[in-house]
PDB file of C-alpha atoms in Angstrom:
ATOM      1  CA  UNK A   1      21.207  31.333 -13.561  1.00  0.00           C
ATOM      2  CA  UNK A   2      18.932  28.493 -12.550  1.00  0.00           C
ATOM      3  CA  UNK A   3      16.669  26.630 -14.871  1.00  0.00           C
ATOM      4  CA  UNK A   4      13.343  25.306 -13.663  1.00  0.00           C
ATOM      5  CA  UNK A   5      13.276  21.565 -13.564  1.00  0.00           C
ATOM      6  CA  UNK A   6      10.902  19.715 -16.045  1.00  0.00           C
ATOM      7  CA  UNK A   7       8.500  17.550 -13.998  1.00  0.00           C
ATOM      8  CA  UNK A   8       7.310  14.183 -15.543  1.00  0.00           C
ATOM      9  CA  UNK A   9       3.668  14.229 -16.571  1.00  0.00           C
ATOM     10  CA  UNK A  10       1.468  11.100 -17.207  1.00  0.00           C
ATOM     11  CA  UNK A  11       0.998  10.475 -20.966  1.00  0.00           C
ATOM     12  CA  UNK A  12      -2.291  12.071 -21.864  1.00  0.00           C
ATOM     13  CA  UNK A  13      -5.169  10.278 -23.730  1.00  0.00           C
ATOM     14  CA  UNK A  14      -5.079  12.712 -26.520  1.00  0.00           C
ATOM     15  CA  UNK A  15      -1.381  12.215 -27.160  1.00  0.00           C
ATOM     16  CA  UNK A  16      -1.668   8.447 -27.228  1.00  0.00           C
ATOM     17  CA  UNK A  17      -4.818   6.298 -26.997  1.00  0.00           C
ATOM     18  CA  UNK A  18      -5.140   4.976 -23.462  1.00  0.00           C
ATOM     19  CA  UNK A  19      -4.965   1.362 -24.862  1.00  0.00           C
ATOM     20  CA  UNK A  20      -1.590   2.244 -26.491  1.00  0.00           C
ATOM     21  CA  UNK A  21       1.848   3.174 -25.239  1.00  0.00           C
ATOM     22  CA  UNK A  22       4.017   1.616 -22.626  1.00  0.00           C
ATOM     23  CA  UNK A  23       2.024   0.181 -19.733  1.00  0.00           C
ATOM     24  CA  UNK A  24       3.987   1.992 -16.965  1.00  0.00           C
ATOM     25  CA  UNK A  25       2.086   3.302 -13.823  1.00  0.00           C
ATOM     26  CA  UNK A  26      -0.189   6.123 -15.025  1.00  0.00           C
ATOM     27  CA  UNK A  27       1.901   5.911 -18.321  1.00  0.00           C
ATOM     28  CA  UNK A  28       4.748   7.871 -16.534  1.00  0.00           C
ATOM     29  CA  UNK A  29       8.292   7.734 -17.725  1.00  0.00           C
ATOM     30  CA  UNK A  30      10.338   4.733 -16.759  1.00  0.00           C
ATOM     31  CA  UNK A  31      13.340   5.295 -14.584  1.00  0.00           C
ATOM     32  CA  UNK A  32      16.266   3.080 -13.703  1.00  0.00           C
ATOM     33  CA  UNK A  33      17.448   5.158 -10.680  1.00  0.00           C
ATOM     34  CA  UNK A  34      15.666   6.818  -7.899  1.00  0.00           C
ATOM     35  CA  UNK A  35      18.048   9.772  -8.018  1.00  0.00           C
ATOM     36  CA  UNK A  36      16.212  13.050  -8.714  1.00  0.00           C
ATOM     37  CA  UNK A  37      12.845  11.629  -7.889  1.00  0.00           C
ATOM     38  CA  UNK A  38      10.492  12.828  -5.152  1.00  0.00           C
ATOM     39  CA  UNK A  39       8.278   9.646  -5.410  1.00  0.00           C
ATOM     40  CA  UNK A  40       8.272   6.483  -7.460  1.00  0.00           C
ATOM     41  CA  UNK A  41       5.876   3.608  -8.252  1.00  0.00           C
ATOM     42  CA  UNK A  42       7.556   0.348  -7.687  1.00  0.00           C
ATOM     43  CA  UNK A  43       6.306  -3.213  -8.307  1.00  0.00           C
ATOM     44  CA  UNK A  44       7.116  -6.143  -6.135  1.00  0.00           C
ATOM     45  CA  UNK A  45       5.663  -9.164  -8.047  1.00  0.00           C
ATOM     46  CA  UNK A  46       5.960 -11.704  -5.058  1.00  0.00           C
ATOM     47  CA  UNK A  47       3.118 -14.086  -3.972  1.00  0.00           C
ATOM     48  CA  UNK A  48       5.183 -17.018  -2.580  1.00  0.00           C
ATOM     49  CA  UNK A  49       4.148 -15.881   0.964  1.00  0.00           C
ATOM     50  CA  UNK A  50       0.504 -16.504  -0.001  1.00  0.00           C
ATOM     51  CA  UNK A  51      -1.542 -19.051   2.094  1.00  0.00           C
ATOM     52  CA  UNK A  52      -4.618 -19.545  -0.120  1.00  0.00           C
ATOM     53  CA  UNK A  53      -5.242 -18.163  -3.582  1.00  0.00           C
ATOM     54  CA  UNK A  54      -2.007 -17.266  -5.595  1.00  0.00           C
ATOM     55  CA  UNK A  55      -1.741 -14.712  -8.381  1.00  0.00           C
ATOM     56  CA  UNK A  56      -0.557 -11.547  -6.580  1.00  0.00           C
ATOM     57  CA  UNK A  57       2.763 -11.792  -8.595  1.00  0.00           C
ATOM     58  CA  UNK A  58       0.639 -10.520 -11.517  1.00  0.00           C
ATOM     59  CA  UNK A  59      -0.780  -7.597  -9.443  1.00  0.00           C
ATOM     60  CA  UNK A  60       1.824  -4.916 -10.468  1.00  0.00           C
ATOM     61  CA  UNK A  61       1.357  -5.673 -14.170  1.00  0.00           C
ATOM     62  CA  UNK A  62      -2.481  -5.577 -14.046  1.00  0.00           C
ATOM     63  CA  UNK A  63      -2.586  -2.390 -11.829  1.00  0.00           C
ATOM     64  CA  UNK A  64      -0.217  -0.609 -14.277  1.00  0.00           C
ATOM     65  CA  UNK A  65      -2.489  -1.636 -17.227  1.00  0.00           C
ATOM     66  CA  UNK A  66      -5.553  -0.309 -15.517  1.00  0.00           C
ATOM     67  CA  UNK A  67      -3.805   2.925 -14.512  1.00  0.00           C
ATOM     68  CA  UNK A  68      -3.896   4.012 -18.096  1.00  0.00           C
ATOM     69  CA  UNK A  69      -7.358   5.441 -17.260  1.00  0.00           C
ATOM     70  CA  UNK A  70      -6.041   7.812 -14.652  1.00  0.00           C
ATOM     71  CA  UNK A  71      -5.380  11.626 -15.240  1.00  0.00           C
ATOM     72  CA  UNK A  72      -3.096  13.924 -13.414  1.00  0.00           C
ATOM     73  CA  UNK A  73      -5.490  16.159 -11.489  1.00  0.00           C
ATOM     74  CA  UNK A  74      -7.648  14.963  -8.516  1.00  0.00           C
ATOM     75  CA  UNK A  75     -11.100  16.541  -9.060  1.00  0.00           C
ATOM     76  CA  UNK A  76     -12.317  15.626  -5.551  1.00  0.00           C
ATOM     77  CA  UNK A  77      -9.507  16.952  -3.456  1.00  0.00           C
ATOM     78  CA  UNK A  78      -7.788  19.389  -5.788  1.00  0.00           C
ATOM     79  CA  UNK A  79      -4.541  17.581  -5.376  1.00  0.00           C
ATOM     80  CA  UNK A  80      -2.086  18.223  -8.332  1.00  0.00           C
ATOM     81  CA  UNK A  81       0.850  15.922  -7.593  1.00  0.00           C
ATOM     82  CA  UNK A  82       2.654  16.477 -10.892  1.00  0.00           C
ATOM     83  CA  UNK A  83       2.709  20.180 -10.329  1.00  0.00           C
ATOM     84  CA  UNK A  84       5.381  19.844  -7.638  1.00  0.00           C
ATOM     85  CA  UNK A  85       6.784  16.281  -7.439  1.00  0.00           C
ATOM     86  CA  UNK A  86       9.113  14.457  -9.781  1.00  0.00           C
ATOM     87  CA  UNK A  87       7.550  11.057 -10.239  1.00  0.00           C
ATOM     88  CA  UNK A  88       8.400   8.074 -12.381  1.00  0.00           C
ATOM     89  CA  UNK A  89       7.918   4.284 -12.470  1.00  0.00           C
ATOM     90  CA  UNK A  90      10.934   2.408 -11.094  1.00  0.00           C
ATOM     91  CA  UNK A  91       9.733  -0.920 -12.617  1.00  0.00           C
ATOM     92  CA  UNK A  92       9.868  -4.160 -10.528  1.00  0.00           C
ATOM     93  CA  UNK A  93      12.116  -5.441  -7.747  1.00  0.00           C
ATOM     94  CA  UNK A  94      13.913  -8.586  -9.220  1.00  0.00           C
ATOM     95  CA  UNK A  95      12.732 -10.913  -6.494  1.00  0.00           C
ATOM     96  CA  UNK A  96      13.909 -14.576  -6.321  1.00  0.00           C
ATOM     97  CA  UNK A  97      10.660 -16.540  -7.108  1.00  0.00           C
ATOM     98  CA  UNK A  98      12.064 -19.729  -5.568  1.00  0.00           C
ATOM     99  CA  UNK A  99      13.232 -18.229  -2.293  1.00  0.00           C
ATOM    100  CA  UNK A 100      11.193 -16.197   0.117  1.00  0.00           C
ATOM    101  CA  UNK A 101      14.233 -15.659   2.422  1.00  0.00           C
ATOM    102  CA  UNK A 102      16.521 -14.386  -0.466  1.00  0.00           C
ATOM    103  CA  UNK A 103      13.617 -12.203  -1.652  1.00  0.00           C
ATOM    104  CA  UNK A 104      13.402 -10.331   1.609  1.00  0.00           C
ATOM    105  CA  UNK A 105      17.022  -9.313   1.432  1.00  0.00           C
ATOM    106  CA  UNK A 106      16.642  -8.226  -2.193  1.00  0.00           C
ATOM    107  CA  UNK A 107      13.518  -6.116  -1.421  1.00  0.00           C
ATOM    108  CA  UNK A 108      15.127  -4.450   1.571  1.00  0.00           C
ATOM    109  CA  UNK A 109      18.338  -3.541  -0.382  1.00  0.00           C
ATOM    110  CA  UNK A 110      16.240  -2.105  -3.214  1.00  0.00           C
ATOM    111  CA  UNK A 111      14.202   0.132  -0.999  1.00  0.00           C
ATOM    112  CA  UNK A 112      17.301   1.209   0.940  1.00  0.00           C
ATOM    113  CA  UNK A 113      18.664   2.617  -2.343  1.00  0.00           C
ATOM    114  CA  UNK A 114      15.341   4.350  -3.013  1.00  0.00           C
ATOM    115  CA  UNK A 115      15.159   5.937   0.449  1.00  0.00           C
ATOM    116  CA  UNK A 116      18.809   6.946   0.336  1.00  0.00           C
ATOM    117  CA  UNK A 117      17.904   9.031  -2.664  1.00  0.00           C
ATOM    118  CA  UNK A 118      15.243  10.882  -0.876  1.00  0.00           C
ATOM    119  CA  UNK A 119      12.571   9.162  -2.875  1.00  0.00           C
ATOM    120  CA  UNK A 120       9.194   8.086  -1.388  1.00  0.00           C
ATOM    121  CA  UNK A 121       8.221   4.605  -2.541  1.00  0.00           C
ATOM    122  CA  UNK A 122       4.572   3.845  -3.579  1.00  0.00           C
ATOM    123  CA  UNK A 123       4.481  -0.009  -3.954  1.00  0.00           C
ATOM    124  CA  UNK A 124       2.394  -2.180  -6.161  1.00  0.00           C
ATOM    125  CA  UNK A 125       2.171  -5.739  -4.672  1.00  0.00           C
ATOM    126  CA  UNK A 126       2.597  -8.539  -4.418  1.00  0.00           C
ATOM    127  CA  UNK A 127       1.329 -10.354  -1.284  1.00  0.00           C
ATOM    128  CA  UNK A 128       1.524  -8.735   2.084  1.00  0.00           C
ATOM    129  CA  UNK A 129       4.895 -10.409   3.009  1.00  0.00           C
ATOM    130  CA  UNK A 130       6.593  -7.605   1.139  1.00  0.00           C
ATOM    131  CA  UNK A 131       5.585  -5.080   3.920  1.00  0.00           C
ATOM    132  CA  UNK A 132       8.253  -6.676   6.281  1.00  0.00           C
ATOM    133  CA  UNK A 133      11.399  -6.067   4.152  1.00  0.00           C
ATOM    134  CA  UNK A 134      10.080  -2.601   3.170  1.00  0.00           C
ATOM    135  CA  UNK A 135       9.549  -1.737   6.841  1.00  0.00           C
ATOM    136  CA  UNK A 136      13.128  -2.955   7.557  1.00  0.00           C
ATOM    137  CA  UNK A 137      14.391  -0.404   4.995  1.00  0.00           C
ATOM    138  CA  UNK A 138      12.033   2.286   6.365  1.00  0.00           C
ATOM    139  CA  UNK A 139      13.137   1.828  10.019  1.00  0.00           C
ATOM    140  CA  UNK A 140      16.832   1.830   8.954  1.00  0.00           C
ATOM    141  CA  UNK A 141      16.130   5.208   7.413  1.00  0.00           C
ATOM    142  CA  UNK A 142      13.678   6.866   9.745  1.00  0.00           C
ATOM    143  CA  UNK A 143      13.733   4.779  12.829  1.00  0.00           C
ATOM    144  CA  UNK A 144      10.552   3.016  13.996  1.00  0.00           C
ATOM    145  CA  UNK A 145       7.541   4.367  12.026  1.00  0.00           C
ATOM    146  CA  UNK A 146       3.870   4.976  12.676  1.00  0.00           C
ATOM    147  CA  UNK A 147       1.626   2.867  10.467  1.00  0.00           C
ATOM    148  CA  UNK A 148      -1.942   2.992   8.995  1.00  0.00           C
ATOM    149  CA  UNK A 149      -2.802  -0.574   8.109  1.00  0.00           C
ATOM    150  CA  UNK A 150      -6.026  -1.355   6.164  1.00  0.00           C
ATOM    151  CA  UNK A 151      -6.785  -5.024   5.986  1.00  0.00           C
ATOM    152  CA  UNK A 152      -9.288  -7.701   6.615  1.00  0.00           C
ATOM    153  CA  UNK A 153      -6.574  -9.530   8.659  1.00  0.00           C
ATOM    154  CA  UNK A 154      -4.239  -8.390  11.400  1.00  0.00           C
ATOM    155  CA  UNK A 155      -1.284 -10.268   9.805  1.00  0.00           C
ATOM    156  CA  UNK A 156       0.249 -10.848  13.218  1.00  0.00           C
ATOM    157  CA  UNK A 157       0.304 -14.703  13.118  1.00  0.00           C
ATOM    158  CA  UNK A 158       3.202 -16.110  15.199  1.00  0.00           C
ATOM    159  CA  UNK A 159       3.944 -18.633  12.468  1.00  0.00           C
ATOM    160  CA  UNK A 160       2.292 -20.052   9.256  1.00  0.00           C
ATOM    161  CA  UNK A 161       2.986 -23.852   8.818  1.00  0.00           C
ATOM    162  CA  UNK A 162       5.919 -23.280  11.171  1.00  0.00           C
ATOM    163  CA  UNK A 163       7.331 -20.621   8.961  1.00  0.00           C
ATOM    164  CA  UNK A 164       8.163 -17.168  10.671  1.00  0.00           C
ATOM    165  CA  UNK A 165       7.705 -15.239   7.398  1.00  0.00           C
ATOM    166  CA  UNK A 166       4.646 -15.315   5.240  1.00  0.00           C
ATOM    167  CA  UNK A 167       1.792 -12.877   4.226  1.00  0.00           C
ATOM    168  CA  UNK A 168       0.066 -13.389   7.549  1.00  0.00           C
ATOM    169  CA  UNK A 169       3.084 -12.690   9.758  1.00  0.00           C
ATOM    170  CA  UNK A 170       4.751  -9.312   8.729  1.00  0.00           C
ATOM    171  CA  UNK A 171       3.553  -7.223  11.516  1.00  0.00           C
ATOM    172  CA  UNK A 172       4.322  -9.666  14.282  1.00  0.00           C
ATOM    173  CA  UNK A 173       7.885  -9.741  12.904  1.00  0.00           C
ATOM    174  CA  UNK A 174       7.929  -5.956  12.650  1.00  0.00           C
ATOM    175  CA  UNK A 175       7.006  -5.465  16.294  1.00  0.00           C
ATOM    176  CA  UNK A 176       9.621  -7.991  17.341  1.00  0.00           C
ATOM    177  CA  UNK A 177      12.266  -6.210  15.285  1.00  0.00           C
ATOM    178  CA  UNK A 178      11.360  -2.803  16.715  1.00  0.00           C
ATOM    179  CA  UNK A 179      10.287  -1.340  13.347  1.00  0.00           C
ATOM    180  CA  UNK A 180       6.981   0.171  14.536  1.00  0.00           C
ATOM    181  CA  UNK A 181       5.808   2.785  17.013  1.00  0.00           C
ATOM    182  CA  UNK A 182       3.134   0.576  18.514  1.00  0.00           C
ATOM    183  CA  UNK A 183       1.082   3.352  20.016  1.00  0.00           C
ATOM    184  CA  UNK A 184       0.854   5.008  16.585  1.00  0.00           C
ATOM    185  CA  UNK A 185      -0.284   2.051  14.645  1.00  0.00           C
ATOM    186  CA  UNK A 186      -3.962   1.763  13.359  1.00  0.00           C
ATOM    187  CA  UNK A 187      -5.411  -1.402  11.888  1.00  0.00           C
ATOM    188  CA  UNK A 188      -8.653  -0.658  10.084  1.00  0.00           C
ATOM    189  CA  UNK A 189     -11.209  -3.003   8.548  1.00  0.00           C
ATOM    190  CA  UNK A 190     -10.269  -6.310  10.455  1.00  0.00           C
ATOM    191  CA  UNK A 191     -13.086  -8.877  10.388  1.00  0.00           C
ATOM    192  CA  UNK A 192     -14.033 -12.459   9.442  1.00  0.00           C
ATOM    193  CA  UNK A 193     -13.832 -15.631  11.359  1.00  0.00           C
ATOM    194  CA  UNK A 194     -10.783 -16.683  13.588  1.00  0.00           C
ATOM    195  CA  UNK A 195      -9.264 -19.471  15.492  1.00  0.00           C
ATOM    196  CA  UNK A 196      -9.869 -17.912  18.934  1.00  0.00           C
ATOM    197  CA  UNK A 197     -11.810 -15.120  20.593  1.00  0.00           C
ATOM    198  CA  UNK A 198      -8.521 -13.244  21.349  1.00  0.00           C
ATOM    199  CA  UNK A 199      -7.152 -13.249  17.738  1.00  0.00           C
ATOM    200  CA  UNK A 200      -7.197  -9.461  17.696  1.00  0.00           C
ATOM    201  CA  UNK A 201      -5.947  -8.974  21.249  1.00  0.00           C
ATOM    202  CA  UNK A 202      -2.249  -9.426  20.555  1.00  0.00           C
ATOM    203  CA  UNK A 203      -2.014  -6.224  18.465  1.00  0.00           C
ATOM    204  CA  UNK A 204      -3.948  -4.286  21.080  1.00  0.00           C
ATOM    205  CA  UNK A 205      -1.413  -5.461  23.729  1.00  0.00           C
ATOM    206  CA  UNK A 206       1.431  -3.906  21.475  1.00  0.00           C
ATOM    207  CA  UNK A 207      -0.538  -0.487  21.651  1.00  0.00           C
ATOM    208  CA  UNK A 208      -2.174  -0.870  18.237  1.00  0.00           C
ATOM    209  CA  UNK A 209      -5.540   0.728  17.842  1.00  0.00           C
ATOM    210  CA  UNK A 210      -7.763  -1.997  16.185  1.00  0.00           C
ATOM    211  CA  UNK A 211     -10.808  -0.774  14.297  1.00  0.00           C
ATOM    212  CA  UNK A 212     -12.924  -3.796  13.249  1.00  0.00           C
ATOM    213  CA  UNK A 213     -14.978  -3.485  10.008  1.00  0.00           C
ATOM    214  CA  UNK A 214     -18.285  -3.963  11.727  1.00  0.00           C
ATOM    215  CA  UNK A 215     -17.745  -0.808  13.803  1.00  0.00           C
ATOM    216  CA  UNK A 216     -17.559   1.195  10.630  1.00  0.00           C
ATOM    217  CA  UNK A 217     -20.609   0.005   8.651  1.00  0.00           C
ATOM    218  CA  UNK A 218     -22.729   2.857   7.283  1.00  0.00           C
ATOM    219  CA  UNK A 219     -20.315   5.458   8.622  1.00  0.00           C
ATOM    220  CA  UNK A 220     -18.064   8.133   7.179  1.00  0.00           C
ATOM    221  CA  UNK A 221     -14.459   7.531   8.182  1.00  0.00           C
ATOM    222  CA  UNK A 222     -13.394  11.222   8.223  1.00  0.00           C
ATOM    223  CA  UNK A 223     -13.773  11.380  12.039  1.00  0.00           C
ATOM    224  CA  UNK A 224     -11.557   8.273  12.481  1.00  0.00           C
ATOM    225  CA  UNK A 225      -8.963   9.755  10.128  1.00  0.00           C
ATOM    226  CA  UNK A 226      -8.937  12.975  12.164  1.00  0.00           C
ATOM    227  CA  UNK A 227      -8.267  10.745  15.251  1.00  0.00           C
ATOM    228  CA  UNK A 228      -5.481   8.930  13.362  1.00  0.00           C
ATOM    229  CA  UNK A 229      -3.797  12.281  12.400  1.00  0.00           C
ATOM    230  CA  UNK A 230      -4.031  13.625  15.984  1.00  0.00           C
ATOM    231  CA  UNK A 231      -2.452  10.459  17.292  1.00  0.00           C
ATOM    232  CA  UNK A 232       0.248  10.045  14.795  1.00  0.00           C
ATOM    233  CA  UNK A 233       1.169  13.722  14.509  1.00  0.00           C
ATOM    234  CA  UNK A 234       4.396  14.406  12.625  1.00  0.00           C
ATOM    235  CA  UNK A 235       5.994  10.937  13.283  1.00  0.00           C
ATOM    236  CA  UNK A 236       7.239   9.272   9.952  1.00  0.00           C
ATOM    237  CA  UNK A 237       4.257   7.088   8.912  1.00  0.00           C
ATOM    238  CA  UNK A 238       3.875   4.113   6.463  1.00  0.00           C
ATOM    239  CA  UNK A 239       0.500   3.281   4.848  1.00  0.00           C
ATOM    240  CA  UNK A 240      -0.041  -0.313   4.103  1.00  0.00           C
ATOM    241  CA  UNK A 241      -3.250  -1.117   2.300  1.00  0.00           C
ATOM    242  CA  UNK A 242      -4.277  -4.752   1.602  1.00  0.00           C
ATOM    243  CA  UNK A 243      -7.053  -4.662  -1.139  1.00  0.00           C
ATOM    244  CA  UNK A 244      -8.908  -7.333   0.822  1.00  0.00           C
ATOM    245  CA  UNK A 245      -9.766  -4.580   3.388  1.00  0.00           C
ATOM    246  CA  UNK A 246     -12.385  -3.690   0.891  1.00  0.00           C
ATOM    247  CA  UNK A 247     -15.442  -5.857   0.572  1.00  0.00           C
ATOM    248  CA  UNK A 248     -15.013  -8.561  -2.115  1.00  0.00           C
ATOM    249  CA  UNK A 249     -18.231  -7.087  -3.763  1.00  0.00           C
ATOM    250  CA  UNK A 250     -15.909  -4.310  -4.977  1.00  0.00           C
ATOM    251  CA  UNK A 251     -12.537  -6.142  -4.906  1.00  0.00           C
ATOM    252  CA  UNK A 252     -13.027  -9.811  -5.565  1.00  0.00           C
ATOM    253  CA  UNK A 253      -9.610 -10.309  -7.256  1.00  0.00           C
ATOM    254  CA  UNK A 254      -7.628 -11.142  -4.022  1.00  0.00           C
ATOM    255  CA  UNK A 255      -6.285 -14.123  -2.353  1.00  0.00           C
ATOM    256  CA  UNK A 256      -8.207 -14.289   1.008  1.00  0.00           C
ATOM    257  CA  UNK A 257     -11.578 -12.384   0.630  1.00  0.00           C
ATOM    258  CA  UNK A 258     -13.737 -11.703   3.631  1.00  0.00           C
ATOM    259  CA  UNK A 259     -17.254 -10.372   3.471  1.00  0.00           C
ATOM    260  CA  UNK A 260     -18.509  -7.347   5.262  1.00  0.00           C
ATOM    261  CA  UNK A 261     -15.639  -5.157   4.492  1.00  0.00           C
ATOM    262  CA  UNK A 262     -15.080  -1.417   3.765  1.00  0.00           C
ATOM    263  CA  UNK A 263     -16.798   0.254   0.794  1.00  0.00           C
ATOM    264  CA  UNK A 264     -14.874   2.059  -1.830  1.00  0.00           C
ATOM    265  CA  UNK A 265     -15.844   5.552  -0.645  1.00  0.00           C
ATOM    266  CA  UNK A 266     -14.622   4.471   2.727  1.00  0.00           C
ATOM    267  CA  UNK A 267     -11.301   3.366   1.277  1.00  0.00           C
ATOM    268  CA  UNK A 268     -11.017   6.782  -0.441  1.00  0.00           C
ATOM    269  CA  UNK A 269     -11.749   8.544   2.945  1.00  0.00           C
ATOM    270  CA  UNK A 270      -8.905   6.619   4.617  1.00  0.00           C
ATOM    271  CA  UNK A 271      -6.263   7.368   2.053  1.00  0.00           C
ATOM    272  CA  UNK A 272      -7.423  11.062   1.538  1.00  0.00           C
ATOM    273  CA  UNK A 273      -7.412  11.331   5.368  1.00  0.00           C
ATOM    274  CA  UNK A 274      -3.695  10.512   5.499  1.00  0.00           C
ATOM    275  CA  UNK A 275      -3.054  13.896   3.818  1.00  0.00           C
ATOM    276  CA  UNK A 276      -1.315  15.881   6.594  1.00  0.00           C
ATOM    277  CA  UNK A 277       0.657  12.797   7.879  1.00  0.00           C
ATOM    278  CA  UNK A 278       4.389  12.583   7.282  1.00  0.00           C
ATOM    279  CA  UNK A 279       3.996   9.696   4.782  1.00  0.00           C
ATOM    280  CA  UNK A 280       7.341   8.159   4.064  1.00  0.00           C
ATOM    281  CA  UNK A 281       5.977   5.331   1.890  1.00  0.00           C
ATOM    282  CA  UNK A 282       2.860   3.321   1.048  1.00  0.00           C
ATOM    283  CA  UNK A 283       1.883   0.129  -0.535  1.00  0.00           C
ATOM    284  CA  UNK A 284      -1.186  -1.500  -2.202  1.00  0.00           C
ATOM    285  CA  UNK A 285      -1.027  -5.276  -1.875  1.00  0.00           C
ATOM    286  CA  UNK A 286      -2.823  -8.558  -2.540  1.00  0.00           C
ATOM    287  CA  UNK A 287      -4.481  -7.769  -5.918  1.00  0.00           C
ATOM    288  CA  UNK A 288      -4.737 -11.246  -7.664  1.00  0.00           C
ATOM    289  CA  UNK A 289      -5.867 -10.498 -11.170  1.00  0.00           C
ATOM    290  CA  UNK A 290      -6.712 -14.150 -12.158  1.00  0.00           C
ATOM    291  CA  UNK A 291      -9.734 -13.878  -9.622  1.00  0.00           C
ATOM    292  CA  UNK A 292     -11.142 -10.834 -11.309  1.00  0.00           C
ATOM    293  CA  UNK A 293     -10.972 -11.044 -15.069  1.00  0.00           C
ATOM    294  CA  UNK A 294     -12.999  -7.790 -15.340  1.00  0.00           C
ATOM    295  CA  UNK A 295      -9.991  -5.821 -14.123  1.00  0.00           C
ATOM    296  CA  UNK A 296     -12.075  -3.945 -11.517  1.00  0.00           C
ATOM    297  CA  UNK A 297      -9.955  -4.908  -8.565  1.00  0.00           C
ATOM    298  CA  UNK A 298      -6.726  -3.713 -10.278  1.00  0.00           C
ATOM    299  CA  UNK A 299      -8.429  -0.574 -11.528  1.00  0.00           C
ATOM    300  CA  UNK A 300      -9.383   0.183  -7.873  1.00  0.00           C
ATOM    301  CA  UNK A 301      -5.833  -0.581  -6.728  1.00  0.00           C
ATOM    302  CA  UNK A 302      -4.466   1.778  -9.355  1.00  0.00           C
ATOM    303  CA  UNK A 303      -6.793   4.518  -8.203  1.00  0.00           C
ATOM    304  CA  UNK A 304      -5.839   3.992  -4.462  1.00  0.00           C
ATOM    305  CA  UNK A 305      -2.223   4.257  -5.390  1.00  0.00           C
ATOM    306  CA  UNK A 306      -2.847   7.511  -7.168  1.00  0.00           C
ATOM    307  CA  UNK A 307      -4.682   8.762  -4.051  1.00  0.00           C
ATOM    308  CA  UNK A 308      -1.587   7.820  -1.957  1.00  0.00           C
ATOM    309  CA  UNK A 309       0.513   9.917  -4.292  1.00  0.00           C
ATOM    310  CA  UNK A 310      -1.918  12.846  -3.827  1.00  0.00           C
ATOM    311  CA  UNK A 311      -1.702  12.455  -0.035  1.00  0.00           C
ATOM    312  CA  UNK A 312       2.153  12.777   0.138  1.00  0.00           C
ATOM    313  CA  UNK A 313       3.677  15.827   1.805  1.00  0.00           C
ATOM    314  CA  UNK A 314       4.408  18.695  -0.570  1.00  0.00           C
ATOM    315  CA  UNK A 315       1.471  17.965  -2.965  1.00  0.00           C
ATOM    316  CA  UNK A 316      -0.283  21.369  -3.726  1.00  0.00           C
ATOM    317  CA  UNK A 317      -3.967  21.777  -3.935  1.00  0.00           C
ATOM    318  CA  UNK A 318      -5.251  23.788  -6.831  1.00  0.00           C
TER     319      UNK A 318
END
């Protein structure tokens, strides 16, 4: 005789006021182990790789607080993730706030345990440095991965102040370490000023598809995402979403804002367009709450993380 497993559900607003209860992601149960979980929200409160405005260390806490407004059913897509997946909040990775180098190893080891348990991690950043140690764990588990990368910046600097690891270098290091399938990497929303005319040429030379923001103004991104799905196919794919990919009119609470970015509907089209990919993990990084006291940037981050959960393999549509 088998008993049907009881799936975790977000705490509803009629069971506990949304301003009450424990501020876990979507007010889901807290877990201390990834065992038995299909997916988990994980905070990485690190911002010592930041080059300009700090504060992303407070991103996970702010995103969790704003996520109290979320409900379990996606009215637009019909996705009902909590009908089929066991999901919980695994808390924060205990990074070393005085050592970026030591933090990288701590993050990789944490994610290795999560992936070994068969759990898909959905990450609340933190600055974009954290993508490198996460990708190290991903590649150790799955081999080199495809990637959908939404950002104002390519994050492929060779060095920053002579340092090989910072929030502007993770994907240069990822290529050098063989963590990515270069011909299955899309960078969407790149823009702003640069140091040289060829700043975005290096990723193209690695096989990346670079889609600058100005080529996407006033357009639906559904056709682009169809192309993304066709190109990536069933390869294991990682989604890395820097909140500064979105225009600062909608997401000003970030460390390195750039004008002329994606709109919120375009951001939703990108994440919803990842449904059908073999997503093995995703992150939402660079929310810096001190620069948006309204909470709107963190609220947007919370919604995008929920949409990432809805796009995972195995999520039914009602």
